[in-house]
Short mmCIF file of C-alpha atoms and ligand atoms in Angstrom, two decimals:
data_model
loop_
_atom_site.label_atom_id
_atom_site.label_comp_id
_atom_site.label_asym_id
_atom_site.label_seq_id
_atom_site.Cartn_x
_atom_site.Cartn_y
_atom_site.Cartn_z
CA MET C 1 -8.29 -2.36 36.66
CA ASP C 2 -10.87 -5.01 36.87
CA ASP C 3 -11.24 -6.72 33.31
CA THR C 4 -14.26 -8.80 34.19
CA PRO C 5 -17.59 -7.44 33.09
CA SER C 6 -19.23 -6.35 36.09
CA ALA C 7 -21.99 -7.91 38.21
CA GLN C 8 -22.67 -8.29 41.82
CA THR C 9 -23.84 -11.76 41.67
CA SER C 10 -22.26 -15.15 40.44
CA ALA C 11 -24.01 -17.81 38.73
CA ALA C 12 -24.51 -19.80 42.02
CA GLN C 13 -26.02 -16.75 43.81
CA HIS C 14 -28.36 -15.78 41.01
CA PRO C 15 -32.06 -15.78 41.95
CA THR C 16 -33.12 -17.75 39.03
CA ALA C 17 -30.42 -20.47 39.48
CA GLN C 18 -31.85 -23.89 39.72
CA ASN C 19 -32.20 -25.21 43.11
CA ASN C 20 -31.23 -29.04 42.24
CA ALA C 21 -29.30 -30.94 44.51
CA ALA C 22 -26.30 -30.97 42.00
CA PRO C 23 -24.36 -27.81 41.91
CA ASP C 24 -24.51 -25.53 38.87
CA PRO C 25 -21.88 -26.19 36.41
CA SER C 26 -19.04 -23.53 36.82
CA ALA C 27 -17.77 -21.37 33.84
CA SER C 28 -15.09 -23.77 33.41
CA ASP C 29 -17.29 -26.73 32.82
CA LEU C 30 -19.36 -24.90 30.50
CA VAL C 31 -16.33 -24.04 28.16
CA GLN C 32 -14.86 -27.52 28.59
CA ALA C 33 -18.24 -28.90 27.48
CA ILE C 34 -17.97 -26.98 24.30
CA ILE C 35 -14.38 -27.94 23.69
CA ASP C 36 -15.36 -31.53 24.11
CA ASP C 37 -17.82 -30.99 21.25
CA PHE C 38 -15.02 -30.38 18.63
CA PRO C 39 -12.47 -32.95 18.75
CA ASP C 40 -10.13 -31.05 16.44
CA HIS C 41 -10.46 -27.78 18.84
CA LYS C 42 -7.14 -25.99 18.69
CA PRO C 43 -5.72 -24.60 21.91
CA GLY C 44 -5.35 -20.75 21.80
CA THR C 45 -8.47 -20.39 19.71
CA ARG C 46 -12.07 -19.76 20.62
CA PRO C 47 -13.84 -23.21 21.30
CA ILE C 48 -16.67 -21.89 19.28
CA HIS C 49 -17.36 -19.54 16.47
CA THR C 50 -13.70 -20.09 16.03
CA ILE C 51 -13.35 -18.99 12.30
CA GLY C 52 -14.00 -15.28 12.09
CA VAL C 53 -13.13 -11.95 10.37
CA GLY C 54 -12.69 -8.59 12.07
CA VAL C 55 -14.51 -5.63 10.26
CA GLU C 56 -14.52 -1.81 10.92
CA GLY C 57 -17.02 0.78 10.74
CA TYR C 58 -19.42 3.20 12.79
CA PHE C 59 -22.81 3.33 14.13
CA GLU C 60 -25.22 6.19 14.07
CA ALA C 61 -28.43 6.36 16.30
CA SER C 62 -31.79 6.95 14.76
CA ASP C 63 -33.68 10.21 16.00
CA VAL C 64 -36.01 8.10 18.18
CA ALA C 65 -33.24 5.90 19.77
CA ARG C 66 -32.42 8.26 22.47
CA SER C 67 -35.96 8.50 23.75
CA TYR C 68 -35.97 4.78 24.60
CA CYS C 69 -32.55 4.31 25.83
CA ARG C 70 -30.21 6.82 27.40
CA ALA C 71 -27.08 4.62 26.58
CA GLU C 72 -24.16 6.80 25.09
CA HIS C 73 -24.28 5.03 21.66
CA PHE C 74 -27.93 5.99 21.25
CA GLY C 75 -27.12 9.75 21.77
CA GLY C 76 -26.84 10.54 18.08
CA GLN C 77 -23.29 10.97 17.49
CA ARG C 78 -21.23 8.75 15.19
CA VAL C 79 -19.75 5.73 17.20
CA PRO C 80 -16.88 3.79 16.01
CA VAL C 81 -17.53 0.10 15.90
CA SER C 82 -15.52 -3.21 15.66
CA VAL C 83 -17.38 -6.08 14.26
CA ARG C 84 -16.20 -9.95 14.30
CA PHE C 85 -18.32 -12.09 11.94
CA SER C 86 -17.79 -15.71 12.58
CA ASN C 87 -19.07 -19.37 11.73
CA GLY C 88 -20.63 -21.15 14.60
CA SER C 89 -18.50 -24.15 14.63
CA GLY C 90 -15.74 -24.85 16.97
CA SER C 91 -13.66 -26.29 14.24
CA PRO C 92 -10.53 -24.46 13.28
CA VAL C 93 -11.01 -25.71 9.77
CA GLN C 94 -12.92 -23.23 7.43
CA HIS C 95 -16.18 -24.63 6.25
CA ASP C 96 -17.98 -21.51 5.00
CA GLY C 97 -20.50 -23.46 2.71
CA TRP C 98 -21.67 -25.78 5.57
CA ASN C 99 -25.00 -25.62 7.19
CA ASP C 100 -24.08 -23.51 10.18
CA VAL C 101 -25.11 -20.70 12.58
CA ARG C 102 -23.14 -17.47 11.97
CA GLY C 103 -22.24 -14.96 14.69
CA MET C 104 -21.92 -11.04 14.64
CA ALA C 105 -20.18 -9.54 17.68
CA THR C 106 -20.09 -5.78 17.74
CA ARG C 107 -18.00 -3.50 19.97
CA PHE C 108 -19.21 0.24 20.26
CA HIS C 109 -16.27 2.34 21.01
CA LEU C 110 -17.76 4.94 23.55
CA GLN C 111 -15.94 8.12 25.18
CA ASN C 112 -15.02 6.39 28.35
CA GLY C 113 -15.20 2.77 27.54
CA ALA C 114 -17.14 0.36 25.41
CA THR C 115 -20.17 -1.92 25.19
CA ASP C 116 -20.68 -5.31 23.21
CA LEU C 117 -23.65 -6.79 21.52
CA ILE C 118 -23.04 -10.30 20.45
CA ALA C 119 -25.74 -11.83 17.93
CA MET C 120 -26.27 -15.06 15.84
CA THR C 121 -28.47 -15.93 12.98
CA LEU C 122 -30.88 -18.13 15.25
CA ASN C 123 -33.49 -16.08 17.00
CA GLY C 124 -33.78 -18.34 19.93
CA PHE C 125 -31.34 -20.58 22.05
CA PHE C 126 -31.42 -24.32 22.52
CA VAL C 127 -31.85 -24.42 26.32
CA ARG C 128 -32.75 -22.35 29.50
CA THR C 129 -30.21 -23.22 31.98
CA THR C 130 -26.72 -24.09 32.52
CA LYS C 131 -27.57 -27.73 33.52
CA GLU C 132 -29.60 -27.95 30.35
CA PHE C 133 -26.54 -26.55 28.48
CA ILE C 134 -24.51 -29.31 29.70
CA ALA C 135 -26.77 -32.06 28.79
CA PHE C 136 -27.40 -30.38 25.31
CA THR C 137 -23.62 -30.24 24.46
CA THR C 138 -23.08 -33.74 25.82
CA ALA C 139 -25.92 -34.89 23.37
CA ALA C 140 -23.96 -32.78 20.53
CA ARG C 141 -20.86 -34.64 20.84
CA GLN C 142 -19.69 -35.61 17.29
CA ARG C 143 -20.43 -39.18 16.10
CA PRO C 144 -19.53 -40.82 12.64
CA VAL C 145 -22.08 -39.77 10.13
CA ARG C 146 -24.15 -42.04 7.79
CA LYS C 147 -26.38 -40.65 5.12
CA ALA C 148 -29.87 -41.90 6.24
CA SER C 149 -31.41 -44.21 3.54
CA PRO C 150 -34.67 -43.16 1.79
CA TRP C 151 -36.56 -45.90 3.88
CA GLN C 152 -35.03 -44.27 7.09
CA LYS C 153 -36.27 -40.84 5.95
CA LEU C 154 -39.67 -42.05 5.10
CA LEU C 155 -39.96 -43.92 8.51
CA ASP C 156 -38.78 -40.49 10.12
CA MET C 157 -41.51 -38.66 8.28
CA LEU C 158 -44.39 -41.18 9.07
CA GLN C 159 -43.27 -40.79 12.72
CA LEU C 160 -43.38 -36.93 12.30
CA LYS C 161 -39.77 -36.83 13.10
CA PRO C 162 -37.71 -34.42 11.06
CA PRO C 163 -35.10 -36.55 8.94
CA LEU C 164 -31.55 -35.79 9.54
CA PRO C 165 -29.89 -33.35 6.93
CA ASP C 166 -27.62 -35.43 4.25
CA PRO C 167 -23.99 -34.92 5.63
CA HIS C 168 -21.83 -32.49 3.72
CA PRO C 169 -19.45 -34.09 1.19
CA GLY C 170 -16.20 -34.87 3.12
CA GLN C 171 -17.92 -34.65 6.58
CA THR C 172 -17.17 -37.67 8.57
CA ALA C 173 -18.59 -36.64 12.07
CA SER C 174 -21.54 -34.56 13.27
CA GLY C 175 -23.33 -33.54 16.28
CA ASP C 176 -26.68 -33.41 14.49
CA ALA C 177 -27.94 -36.68 15.43
CA GLY C 178 -27.43 -36.14 18.97
CA THR C 179 -29.04 -32.82 19.01
CA LEU C 180 -32.22 -34.15 17.35
CA GLU C 181 -32.31 -36.79 19.71
CA TYR C 182 -32.16 -34.01 22.65
CA ALA C 183 -34.78 -32.07 20.87
CA ASN C 184 -37.19 -34.95 20.43
CA ALA C 185 -37.06 -35.54 24.18
CA HIS C 186 -36.90 -31.60 25.21
CA PRO C 187 -39.46 -29.60 23.45
CA VAL C 188 -37.81 -26.31 24.64
CA ALA C 189 -34.84 -27.03 22.25
CA GLN C 190 -36.99 -27.94 19.10
CA LEU C 191 -37.25 -24.34 17.73
CA ALA C 192 -33.35 -23.82 17.75
CA VAL C 193 -32.35 -27.29 16.76
CA PHE C 194 -34.82 -27.48 13.83
CA GLN C 195 -33.73 -23.86 12.66
CA ALA C 196 -30.24 -24.74 13.16
CA GLY C 197 -30.70 -27.87 11.15
CA SER C 198 -31.84 -26.19 7.96
CA ILE C 199 -30.23 -22.67 8.50
CA GLY C 200 -27.92 -23.11 5.21
CA ALA C 201 -25.01 -20.84 4.43
CA PRO C 202 -25.30 -16.97 3.75
CA VAL C 203 -23.98 -15.69 0.39
CA SER C 204 -22.09 -12.96 2.55
CA TYR C 205 -21.79 -12.11 6.34
CA CYS C 206 -23.56 -9.02 5.33
CA ARG C 207 -26.63 -11.00 3.85
CA ALA C 208 -27.84 -12.58 7.08
CA ALA C 209 -30.09 -11.19 9.95
CA TYR C 210 -28.31 -11.64 13.54
CA HIS C 211 -30.45 -11.87 16.94
CA ALA C 212 -28.81 -10.98 20.47
CA VAL C 213 -31.57 -13.62 21.67
CA HIS C 214 -31.74 -12.60 25.34
CA THR C 215 -33.93 -9.84 27.00
CA PHE C 216 -32.01 -6.67 28.09
CA ILE C 217 -33.64 -3.88 30.27
CA VAL C 218 -33.24 -0.47 28.57
CA THR C 219 -33.65 2.87 30.68
CA ASP C 220 -34.99 6.14 28.84
CA PRO C 221 -33.90 9.53 29.79
CA ASP C 222 -36.79 9.66 32.36
CA GLY C 223 -35.97 6.53 33.94
CA VAL C 224 -38.60 4.39 32.58
CA ARG C 225 -37.33 0.73 32.07
CA ARG C 226 -38.40 -1.66 29.23
CA PRO C 227 -37.65 -5.09 28.39
CA VAL C 228 -36.19 -5.40 24.90
CA ARG C 229 -34.43 -7.74 22.26
CA PHE C 230 -31.96 -6.54 19.84
CA ALA C 231 -31.46 -7.69 16.25
CA TRP C 232 -29.34 -6.54 13.12
CA LYS C 233 -31.25 -6.50 9.85
CA PRO C 234 -28.99 -6.31 6.73
CA VAL C 235 -30.03 -3.57 4.35
CA ALA C 236 -28.85 -5.59 1.59
CA GLY C 237 -31.55 -8.18 2.55
CA VAL C 238 -31.26 -12.00 3.66
CA ARG C 239 -29.80 -14.58 1.02
CA ASN C 240 -28.29 -17.98 1.30
CA THR C 241 -26.22 -20.04 -1.12
CA ASP C 242 -28.08 -22.61 -3.41
CA PRO C 243 -28.35 -25.78 -1.10
CA THR C 244 -28.35 -27.97 -4.22
CA LEU C 245 -24.86 -27.12 -5.39
CA PRO C 246 -21.85 -28.53 -3.49
CA PRO C 247 -20.71 -26.26 -0.81
CA VAL C 248 -17.56 -24.15 -1.16
CA ASP C 249 -15.21 -24.06 1.89
CA ASN C 250 -13.71 -20.63 1.65
CA TYR C 251 -15.55 -17.83 0.25
CA LEU C 252 -16.96 -15.47 3.17
CA GLN C 253 -13.81 -13.62 4.09
CA ALA C 254 -12.87 -12.67 0.52
CA GLU C 255 -16.40 -11.98 -0.23
CA ILE C 256 -16.54 -9.08 2.51
CA ARG C 257 -13.36 -7.90 1.63
CA GLU C 258 -14.28 -7.36 -1.98
CA ARG C 259 -17.73 -6.11 -1.07
CA LEU C 260 -16.34 -3.42 1.42
CA LYS C 261 -13.90 -2.22 -1.33
CA GLN C 262 -16.63 -1.28 -3.63
CA TRP C 263 -19.30 -0.10 -1.17
CA PRO C 264 -19.95 -0.05 2.59
CA ALA C 265 -22.55 -2.50 3.95
CA ARG C 266 -25.27 -1.40 6.33
CA PHE C 267 -27.27 -3.06 9.05
CA LEU C 268 -30.19 -1.69 10.90
CA LEU C 269 -30.41 -2.19 14.71
CA MET C 270 -33.85 -3.17 15.42
CA MET C 271 -35.05 -3.35 19.16
CA THR C 272 -38.43 -5.15 19.95
CA ILE C 273 -40.15 -4.14 23.07
CA GLY C 274 -41.48 -6.78 25.34
CA GLU C 275 -44.97 -6.76 26.91
CA SER C 276 -46.44 -8.14 30.05
CA GLY C 277 -46.43 -12.08 29.63
CA ASP C 278 -43.48 -12.27 27.30
CA ALA C 279 -40.55 -14.51 28.24
CA PHE C 280 -38.02 -12.36 29.79
CA ASP C 281 -35.86 -15.09 31.25
CA ASP C 282 -36.16 -17.62 28.70
CA PRO C 283 -34.09 -17.35 25.56
CA THR C 284 -35.84 -20.44 23.96
CA VAL C 285 -39.01 -18.61 23.67
CA PRO C 286 -39.63 -16.13 20.85
CA TRP C 287 -41.72 -13.16 21.39
CA PRO C 288 -45.09 -12.71 19.31
CA ALA C 289 -44.16 -11.12 16.06
CA HIS C 290 -46.55 -8.22 16.28
CA ARG C 291 -44.59 -6.60 19.38
CA VAL C 292 -43.57 -2.94 18.66
CA ARG C 293 -40.19 -2.74 16.95
CA VAL C 294 -37.92 0.37 16.82
CA VAL C 295 -35.19 1.28 14.50
CA MET C 296 -32.41 2.04 16.88
CA GLY C 297 -29.73 3.18 14.31
CA THR C 298 -27.69 2.24 11.29
CA LEU C 299 -24.38 0.34 11.31
CA THR C 300 -22.07 1.04 8.43
CA LEU C 301 -19.14 -1.36 7.79
CA THR C 302 -16.44 0.26 5.89
CA LYS C 303 -13.44 -2.12 5.64
CA VAL C 304 -12.05 -5.37 6.54
CA ALA C 305 -9.54 -4.65 9.65
CA GLU C 306 -5.83 -4.65 8.77
CA ASP C 307 -4.58 -6.42 11.89
CA GLN C 308 -6.68 -9.47 11.78
CA ALA C 309 -4.78 -10.97 14.72
CA ALA C 310 -6.07 -8.07 16.86
CA ALA C 311 -9.43 -7.74 15.39
CA ALA C 312 -10.48 -11.21 15.13
CA GLU C 313 -8.28 -13.34 17.00
CA HIS C 314 -7.30 -11.73 20.18
CA ILE C 315 -10.32 -9.44 20.61
CA SER C 316 -12.69 -10.70 23.36
CA PHE C 317 -16.59 -9.92 23.51
CA ASN C 318 -18.83 -10.38 26.56
CA PRO C 319 -22.60 -9.77 26.55
CA TRP C 320 -22.22 -8.32 30.07
CA ARG C 321 -20.03 -5.35 28.73
CA LEU C 322 -22.90 -3.10 29.19
CA VAL C 323 -23.18 0.54 29.93
CA ASP C 324 -25.50 2.87 31.79
CA GLY C 325 -28.94 2.69 30.14
CA ILE C 326 -28.63 -1.09 29.42
CA GLU C 327 -29.10 -3.90 31.79
CA PRO C 328 -29.00 -7.72 31.63
CA SER C 329 -32.43 -9.39 32.54
CA ASN C 330 -32.47 -12.49 34.88
CA ASP C 331 -32.00 -14.96 32.00
CA PRO C 332 -29.82 -17.75 33.54
CA ILE C 333 -28.10 -18.33 30.13
CA LEU C 334 -27.27 -14.58 29.87
CA LEU C 335 -25.81 -14.79 33.37
CA ALA C 336 -23.72 -17.90 32.67
CA ARG C 337 -22.15 -16.19 29.53
CA ARG C 338 -20.64 -13.68 31.67
CA ASP C 339 -17.93 -15.89 33.39
CA ALA C 340 -17.95 -18.31 30.56
CA TYR C 341 -16.65 -15.84 28.04
CA GLU C 342 -14.00 -14.60 30.47
CA GLU C 343 -13.02 -18.02 31.26
CA SER C 344 -12.60 -18.60 27.55
CA ARG C 345 -10.79 -15.41 26.92
CA LYS C 346 -8.28 -16.38 29.55
CA ARG C 347 -7.83 -19.85 28.19
CA ARG C 348 -7.09 -18.77 24.73
CA GLY C 349 -4.88 -15.69 25.97
CA GLY C 350 -7.47 -13.19 24.46
CA THR C 351 -7.25 -9.43 25.19
CA ALA C 352 -8.43 -8.24 28.34
CA CYS C 353 -10.90 -5.36 27.91
CA PRO C 354 -9.08 -2.27 29.23
CA PHE C 355 -12.45 -0.67 30.41
CA SER C 356 -14.15 -1.27 33.74
CA HIS C 357 -17.77 -2.03 32.95
CA GLY C 358 -20.87 -0.96 34.62
CA ALA C 359 -23.96 -3.05 34.16
CA GLN C 360 -24.97 -3.17 37.68
C1 HEM B 401 -24.66 -21.04 28.34
C2 HEM B 401 -24.70 -20.46 26.91
C3 HEM B 401 -23.47 -20.26 26.19
C4 HEM B 401 -22.19 -20.52 26.35
C5 HEM B 401 -21.55 -21.35 27.62
C6 HEM B 401 -21.39 -19.71 25.29
C7 HEM B 401 -20.13 -19.74 25.39
C8 HEM B 401 -19.33 -19.16 24.45
C9 HEM B 401 -17.91 -19.28 24.47
C10 HEM B 401 -17.00 -19.77 25.45
C11 HEM B 401 -17.56 -18.50 23.59
C12 HEM B 401 -16.06 -18.00 23.04
C13 HEM B 401 -15.62 -16.80 23.73
C14 HEM B 401 -14.27 -16.39 23.67
O1 HEM B 401 -13.48 -17.18 23.63
O2 HEM B 401 -14.19 -15.07 23.46
C15 HEM B 401 -18.52 -18.05 22.76
C16 HEM B 401 -18.79 -17.27 21.53
C17 HEM B 401 -19.79 -16.64 20.76
N1 HEM B 401 -21.07 -16.89 21.19
FE1 HEM B 401 -21.67 -18.03 22.85
N2 HEM B 401 -22.20 -19.11 24.44
C18 HEM B 401 -23.72 -19.43 24.95
C19 HEM B 401 -24.80 -18.86 24.42
C20 HEM B 401 -24.65 -17.82 23.19
C21 HEM B 401 -25.90 -17.35 22.84
C22 HEM B 401 -27.29 -17.34 23.48
C23 HEM B 401 -25.44 -16.69 21.63
C24 HEM B 401 -26.40 -15.82 20.88
C25 HEM B 401 -26.15 -14.63 20.74
C26 HEM B 401 -24.14 -16.73 21.50
C27 HEM B 401 -23.37 -16.30 20.61
C28 HEM B 401 -21.99 -16.32 20.42
C29 HEM B 401 -21.02 -15.65 19.42
C30 HEM B 401 -21.54 -14.77 18.16
C31 HEM B 401 -19.87 -15.87 19.71
C32 HEM B 401 -18.55 -15.44 18.90
C33 HEM B 401 -18.15 -14.03 19.46
C34 HEM B 401 -16.92 -13.62 19.07
O3 HEM B 401 -16.91 -13.47 17.79
O4 HEM B 401 -15.86 -13.31 19.63
N3 HEM B 401 -23.80 -17.75 22.50
N4 HEM B 401 -19.70 -18.44 23.33
#
């Protein structure tokens, strides 16, 4: 059975692929560019979002969900889910307290298959195309870090440049300087780079909001198609650690284990509906804040999975693992992720999904 999330087109054939002379980077180029950003990458692990924890629970759609989307998990019945929370870094060393994006990858287990929703704590991405992605990751290669002097910070502020964040204690190399230089030259990257630079560390994986970033097209029972963006909102609210205290390296996995022993953790699945003129194919551009937002359901997390090798290490998610009722938009970054995640899964020996996928 085909284990590649389905689509009829490849990145090179996609209508919105850039028409520059140079060929678009391959999935292998994209994965290698990420690996090159993390000198301590360990083969056999994810090149990014490397440290993670697998959690189990279930999803229950809201009453209105099915009137917007005919996909099976919005039908109202309780759907089992597997979630992998992660730190964004590609380093295999756990640095929970560092300033870092966090990930939440969710698999909905359906009657005849599965669908994935991959989200992170930024509400936009750094780049619009795969060529920009290669340029950005090249800029983000790690360099030795120096704490900027107070004079340098003052100079940066006078030039309206955001000063570099101070390195974490013990941090010897970072890609921050390169990403800031990239953002200074490429305004589209500024929102995500500046957000990432000050995102901090959550007190719990269950106290952060996660955004799926791209536009998807959902179809309702009458066949009406709508452009939407999904996000998870934690019922317990968003809360970060105190940035003035020294970072602690290893607390997030113990925290969620203890939390779920006491009480389930809940997230609301929010779906924002796009309107004419919104950016449907560009993940760097947020939609206006006053767009209609629908609560599509509640995720209840009940326990940390017993078999972490299966639930966190070997499992592989893919944003193209979709089912009838949800389609990808023409976003070139979303398109590129389909093959890049599959390439990465093969390289690290991750589990192939046993289902065929129906996103056409
Ligand atoms: C061209 C753009 C991107 C590329 C090339 C890329 C590449 C990758 C790769 C290779 C992995 C590891 C996959 C695996 O081995 O299973 C990964 C994981 C991940 N990515 Fe991306 N990514 C991109 C954009 C994004 C965006 C826009 C998001 C925002 C939702 C995102 C969120 C994540 C998360 C949360 C994970 C961890 C998933 C897990 O727990 O298995 N990525 N990415």
